[in-house]
Backbone as JSON, one array per atom type, in Angstrom:
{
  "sequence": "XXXXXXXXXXXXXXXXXXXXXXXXXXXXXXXXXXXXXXXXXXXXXXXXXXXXXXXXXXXXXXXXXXXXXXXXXXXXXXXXXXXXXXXXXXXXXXXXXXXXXXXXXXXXXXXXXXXXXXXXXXXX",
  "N": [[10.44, -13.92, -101.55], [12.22, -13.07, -100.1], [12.1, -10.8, -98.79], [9.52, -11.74, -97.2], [11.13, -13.24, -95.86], [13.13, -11.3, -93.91], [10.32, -9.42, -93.88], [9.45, -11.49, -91.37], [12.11, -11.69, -89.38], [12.1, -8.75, -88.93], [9.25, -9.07, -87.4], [10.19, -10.78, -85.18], [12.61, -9.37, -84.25], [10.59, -7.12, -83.16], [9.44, -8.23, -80.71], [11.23, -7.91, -78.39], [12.04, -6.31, -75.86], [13.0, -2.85, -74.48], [15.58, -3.03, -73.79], [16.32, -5.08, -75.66], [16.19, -7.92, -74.35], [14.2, -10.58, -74.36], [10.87, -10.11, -73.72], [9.18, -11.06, -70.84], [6.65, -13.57, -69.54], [3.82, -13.09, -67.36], [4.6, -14.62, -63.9], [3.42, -17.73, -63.42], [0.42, -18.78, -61.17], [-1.08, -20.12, -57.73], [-4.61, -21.08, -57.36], [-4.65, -23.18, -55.32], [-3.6, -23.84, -53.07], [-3.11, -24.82, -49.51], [-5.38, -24.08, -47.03], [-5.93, -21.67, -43.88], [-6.87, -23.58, -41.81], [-5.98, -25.86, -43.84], [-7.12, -27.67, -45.38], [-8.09, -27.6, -49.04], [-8.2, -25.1, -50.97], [-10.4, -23.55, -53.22], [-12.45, -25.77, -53.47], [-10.9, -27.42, -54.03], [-8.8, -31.07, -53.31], [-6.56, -33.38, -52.65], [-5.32, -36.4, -52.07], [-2.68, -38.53, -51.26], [-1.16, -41.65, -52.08], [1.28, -43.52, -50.48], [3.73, -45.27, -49.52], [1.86, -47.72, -48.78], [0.06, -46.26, -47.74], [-2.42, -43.75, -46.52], [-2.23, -40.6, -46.98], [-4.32, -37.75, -46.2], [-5.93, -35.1, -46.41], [-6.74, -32.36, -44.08], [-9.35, -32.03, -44.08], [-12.07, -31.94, -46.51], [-13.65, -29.71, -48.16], [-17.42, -29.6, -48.79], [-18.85, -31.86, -51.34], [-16.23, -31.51, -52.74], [-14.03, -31.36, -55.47], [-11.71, -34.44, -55.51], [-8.34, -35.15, -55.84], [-6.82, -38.46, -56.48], [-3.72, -39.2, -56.23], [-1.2, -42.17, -56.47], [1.42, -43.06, -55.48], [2.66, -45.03, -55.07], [3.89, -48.54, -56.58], [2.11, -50.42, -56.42], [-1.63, -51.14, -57.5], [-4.42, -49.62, -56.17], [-7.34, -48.52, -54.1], [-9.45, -46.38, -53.19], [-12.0, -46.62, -50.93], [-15.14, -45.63, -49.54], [-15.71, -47.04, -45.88], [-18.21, -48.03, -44.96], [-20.21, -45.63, -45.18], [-21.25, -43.13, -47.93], [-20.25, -43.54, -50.52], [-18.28, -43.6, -52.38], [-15.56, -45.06, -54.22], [-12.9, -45.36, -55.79], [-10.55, -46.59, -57.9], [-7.02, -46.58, -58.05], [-4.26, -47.62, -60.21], [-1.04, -48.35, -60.09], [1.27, -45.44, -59.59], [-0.3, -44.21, -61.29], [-3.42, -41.65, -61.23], [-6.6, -40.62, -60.31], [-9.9, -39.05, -59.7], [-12.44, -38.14, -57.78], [-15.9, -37.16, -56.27], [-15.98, -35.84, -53.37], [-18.29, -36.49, -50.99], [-21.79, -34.58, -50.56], [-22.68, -34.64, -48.04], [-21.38, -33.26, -44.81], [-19.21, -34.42, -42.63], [-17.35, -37.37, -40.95], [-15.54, -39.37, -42.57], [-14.81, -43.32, -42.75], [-12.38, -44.51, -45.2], [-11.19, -47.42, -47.09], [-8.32, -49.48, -48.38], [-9.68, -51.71, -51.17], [-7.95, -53.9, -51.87], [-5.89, -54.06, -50.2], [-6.51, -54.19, -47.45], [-5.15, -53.28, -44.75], [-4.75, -50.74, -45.02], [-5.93, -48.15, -44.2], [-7.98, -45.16, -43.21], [-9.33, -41.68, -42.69], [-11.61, -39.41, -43.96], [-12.51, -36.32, -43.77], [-15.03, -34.44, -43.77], [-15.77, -31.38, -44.42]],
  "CA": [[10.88, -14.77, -100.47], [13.36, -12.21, -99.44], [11.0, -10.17, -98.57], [8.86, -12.5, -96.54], [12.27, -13.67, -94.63], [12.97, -9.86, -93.69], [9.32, -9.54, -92.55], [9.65, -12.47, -89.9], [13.07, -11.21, -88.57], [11.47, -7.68, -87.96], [8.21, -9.25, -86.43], [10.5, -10.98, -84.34], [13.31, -8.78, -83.3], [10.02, -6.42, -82.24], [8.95, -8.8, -79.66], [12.31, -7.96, -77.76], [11.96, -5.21, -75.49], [14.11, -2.09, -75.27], [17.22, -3.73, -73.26], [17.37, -6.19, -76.03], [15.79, -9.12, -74.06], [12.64, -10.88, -74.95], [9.73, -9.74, -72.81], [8.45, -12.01, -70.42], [5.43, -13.36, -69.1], [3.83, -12.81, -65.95], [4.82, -15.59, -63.23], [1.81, -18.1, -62.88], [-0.36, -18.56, -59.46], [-1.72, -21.22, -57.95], [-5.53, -20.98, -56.52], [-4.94, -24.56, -54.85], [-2.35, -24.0, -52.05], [-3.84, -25.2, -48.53], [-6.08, -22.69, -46.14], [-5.1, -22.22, -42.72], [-7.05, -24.87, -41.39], [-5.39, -27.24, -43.84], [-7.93, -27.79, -46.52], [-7.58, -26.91, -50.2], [-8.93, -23.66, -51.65], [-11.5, -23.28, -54.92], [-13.06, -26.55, -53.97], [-10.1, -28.7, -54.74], [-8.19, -31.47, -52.74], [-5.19, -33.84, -52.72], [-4.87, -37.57, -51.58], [-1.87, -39.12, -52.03], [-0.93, -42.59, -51.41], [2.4, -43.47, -50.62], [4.21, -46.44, -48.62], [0.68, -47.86, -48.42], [-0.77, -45.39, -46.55], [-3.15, -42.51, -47.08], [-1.85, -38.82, -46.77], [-5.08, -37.33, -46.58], [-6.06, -33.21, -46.18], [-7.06, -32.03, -42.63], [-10.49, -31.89, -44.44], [-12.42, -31.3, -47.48], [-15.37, -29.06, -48.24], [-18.51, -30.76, -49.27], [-19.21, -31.84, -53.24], [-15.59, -30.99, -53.52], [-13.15, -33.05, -56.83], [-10.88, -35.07, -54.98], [-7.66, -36.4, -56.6], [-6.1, -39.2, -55.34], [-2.24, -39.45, -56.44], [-0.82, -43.4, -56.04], [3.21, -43.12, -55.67], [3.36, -46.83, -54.93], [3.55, -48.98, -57.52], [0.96, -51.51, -56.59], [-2.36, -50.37, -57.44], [-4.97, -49.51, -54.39], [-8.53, -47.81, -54.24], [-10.03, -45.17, -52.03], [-13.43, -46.96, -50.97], [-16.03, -45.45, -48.1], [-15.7, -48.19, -45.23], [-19.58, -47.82, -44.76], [-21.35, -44.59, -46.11], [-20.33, -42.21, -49.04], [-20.63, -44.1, -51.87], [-17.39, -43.41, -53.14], [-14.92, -45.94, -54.69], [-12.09, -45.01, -56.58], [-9.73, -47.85, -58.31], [-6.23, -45.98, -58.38], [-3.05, -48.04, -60.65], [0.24, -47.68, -59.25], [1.69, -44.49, -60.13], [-1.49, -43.03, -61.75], [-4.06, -40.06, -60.4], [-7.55, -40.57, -60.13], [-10.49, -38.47, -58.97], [-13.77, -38.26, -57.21], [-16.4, -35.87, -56.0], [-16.41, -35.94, -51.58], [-19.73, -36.84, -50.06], [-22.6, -33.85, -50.29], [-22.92, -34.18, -45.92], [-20.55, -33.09, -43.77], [-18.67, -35.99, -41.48], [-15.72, -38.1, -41.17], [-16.05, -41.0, -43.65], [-13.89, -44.24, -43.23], [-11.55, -45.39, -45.5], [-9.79, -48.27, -47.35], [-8.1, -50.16, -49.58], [-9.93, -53.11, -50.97], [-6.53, -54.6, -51.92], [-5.03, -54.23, -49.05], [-6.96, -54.13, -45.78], [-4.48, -52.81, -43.74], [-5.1, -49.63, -45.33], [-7.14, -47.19, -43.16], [-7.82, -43.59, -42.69], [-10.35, -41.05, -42.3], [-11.67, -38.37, -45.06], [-13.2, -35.58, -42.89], [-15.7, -33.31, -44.87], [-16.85, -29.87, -43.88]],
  "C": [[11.77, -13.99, -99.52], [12.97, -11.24, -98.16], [10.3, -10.55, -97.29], [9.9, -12.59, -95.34], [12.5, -11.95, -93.85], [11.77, -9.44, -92.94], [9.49, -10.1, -90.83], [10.75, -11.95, -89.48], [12.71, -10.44, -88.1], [10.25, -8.0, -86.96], [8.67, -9.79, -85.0], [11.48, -10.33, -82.89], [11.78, -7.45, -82.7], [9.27, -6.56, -81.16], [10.13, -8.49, -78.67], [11.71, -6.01, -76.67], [13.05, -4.43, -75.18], [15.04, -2.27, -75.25], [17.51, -4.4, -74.6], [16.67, -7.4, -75.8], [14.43, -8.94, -74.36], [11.67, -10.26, -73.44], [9.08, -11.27, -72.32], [7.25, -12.46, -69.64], [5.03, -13.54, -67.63], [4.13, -14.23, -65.36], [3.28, -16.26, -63.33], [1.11, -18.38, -61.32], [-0.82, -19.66, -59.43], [-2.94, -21.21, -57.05], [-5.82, -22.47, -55.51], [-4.31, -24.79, -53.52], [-3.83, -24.05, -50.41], [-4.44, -23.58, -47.86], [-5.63, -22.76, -45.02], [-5.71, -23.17, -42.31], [-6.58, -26.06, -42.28], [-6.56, -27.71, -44.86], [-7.6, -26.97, -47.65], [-8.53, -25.82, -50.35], [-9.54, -24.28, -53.1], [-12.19, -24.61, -54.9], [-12.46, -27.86, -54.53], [-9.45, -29.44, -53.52], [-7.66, -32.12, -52.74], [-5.35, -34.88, -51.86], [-3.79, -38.01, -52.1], [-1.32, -40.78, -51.43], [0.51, -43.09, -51.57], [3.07, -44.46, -49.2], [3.13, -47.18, -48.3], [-0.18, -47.6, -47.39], [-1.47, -43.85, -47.03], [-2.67, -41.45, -46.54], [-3.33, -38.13, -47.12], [-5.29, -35.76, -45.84], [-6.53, -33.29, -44.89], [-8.09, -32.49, -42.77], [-10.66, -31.22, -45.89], [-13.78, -30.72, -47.78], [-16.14, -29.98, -48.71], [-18.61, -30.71, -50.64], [-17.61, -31.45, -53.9], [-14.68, -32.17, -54.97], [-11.9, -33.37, -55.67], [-9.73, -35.59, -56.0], [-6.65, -37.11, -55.14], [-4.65, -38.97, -56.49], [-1.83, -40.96, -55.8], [0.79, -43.21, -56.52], [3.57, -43.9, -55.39], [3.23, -47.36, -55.96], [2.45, -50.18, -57.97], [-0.61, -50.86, -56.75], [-3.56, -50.46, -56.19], [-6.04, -48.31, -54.48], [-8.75, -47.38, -52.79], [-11.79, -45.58, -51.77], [-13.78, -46.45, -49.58], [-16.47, -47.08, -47.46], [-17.51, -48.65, -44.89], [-20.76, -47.11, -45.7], [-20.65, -43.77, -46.75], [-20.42, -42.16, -49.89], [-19.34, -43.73, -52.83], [-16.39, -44.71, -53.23], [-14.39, -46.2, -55.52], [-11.15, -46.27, -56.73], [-8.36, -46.75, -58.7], [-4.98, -47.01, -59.29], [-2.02, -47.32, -60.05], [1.04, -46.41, -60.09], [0.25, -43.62, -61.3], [-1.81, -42.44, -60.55], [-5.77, -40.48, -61.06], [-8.6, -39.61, -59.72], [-11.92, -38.64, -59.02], [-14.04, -37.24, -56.85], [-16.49, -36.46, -54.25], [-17.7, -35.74, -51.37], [-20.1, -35.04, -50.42], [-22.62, -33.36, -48.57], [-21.73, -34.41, -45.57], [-20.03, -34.31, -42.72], [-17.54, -36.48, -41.41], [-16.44, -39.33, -41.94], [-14.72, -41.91, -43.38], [-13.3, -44.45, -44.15], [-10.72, -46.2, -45.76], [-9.5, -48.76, -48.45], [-8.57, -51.54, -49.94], [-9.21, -54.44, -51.5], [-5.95, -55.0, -51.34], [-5.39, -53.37, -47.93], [-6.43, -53.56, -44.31], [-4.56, -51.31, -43.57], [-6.06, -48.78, -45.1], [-7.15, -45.51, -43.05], [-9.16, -42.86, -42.75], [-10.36, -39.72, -43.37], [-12.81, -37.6, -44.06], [-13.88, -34.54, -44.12], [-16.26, -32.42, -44.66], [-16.37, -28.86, -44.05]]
}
């Protein structure tokens, strides 16, 4: 047992590098941060809803995953006012997601909760 304990101390103090301090790991990255026009990178993009109103991206590529984010507490869906075929049901304070339309366009939408709720999901 002595033995064993002795092991683990050395396995550990040789994770330390030579100062002394533990070795640490590289910073992480994030492939998601906006492009200059204002759309997400790798295919990803960001709705968030908040005072009941849509914060939506400049634009999003086509086929890309959409999340929505709901920071109100009432809950409130992301439906195409016409064409799209999309129609996300968000709870208040959850995160949802969808795939953006295949064709290129501006798509309407709203909330079918609360009607007042309008905006425009541009896709290209």
């Amino acid at each position: 047992m002595t033995v064993a304990a002795a092991l683990s101390l050395a396995a550990l103090t040789g994770c330390a590098t030579q100062e002394g301090a533990p070795s640490a790991a590289p910073p992480a990255t994030s492939s998601s941060a906006p492009s200059a026009d204002g759309s997400a990178s790798a295919g990803e993009a960001v709705v968030t809803i908040r005072g009941f109103a849509y914060e939506v991206p400049a634009s999003v590529k086509p086929g890309a995953m959409v999340t929505v984010t709901n920071a109100d507490s009432a809950p409130h869906t992301l439906t195409a006012k016409d064409k799209g075929g999309f129609d996300v049901e968000i709870p208040g304070g959850a995160t949802a997601s969808f795939r953006a339309p295949d064709v290129p366009g501006e798509y309407g939408i709203i909330c079918s909760f609360h009607p007042q709720m309008t905006g425009t999901l541009v896709v290209k």
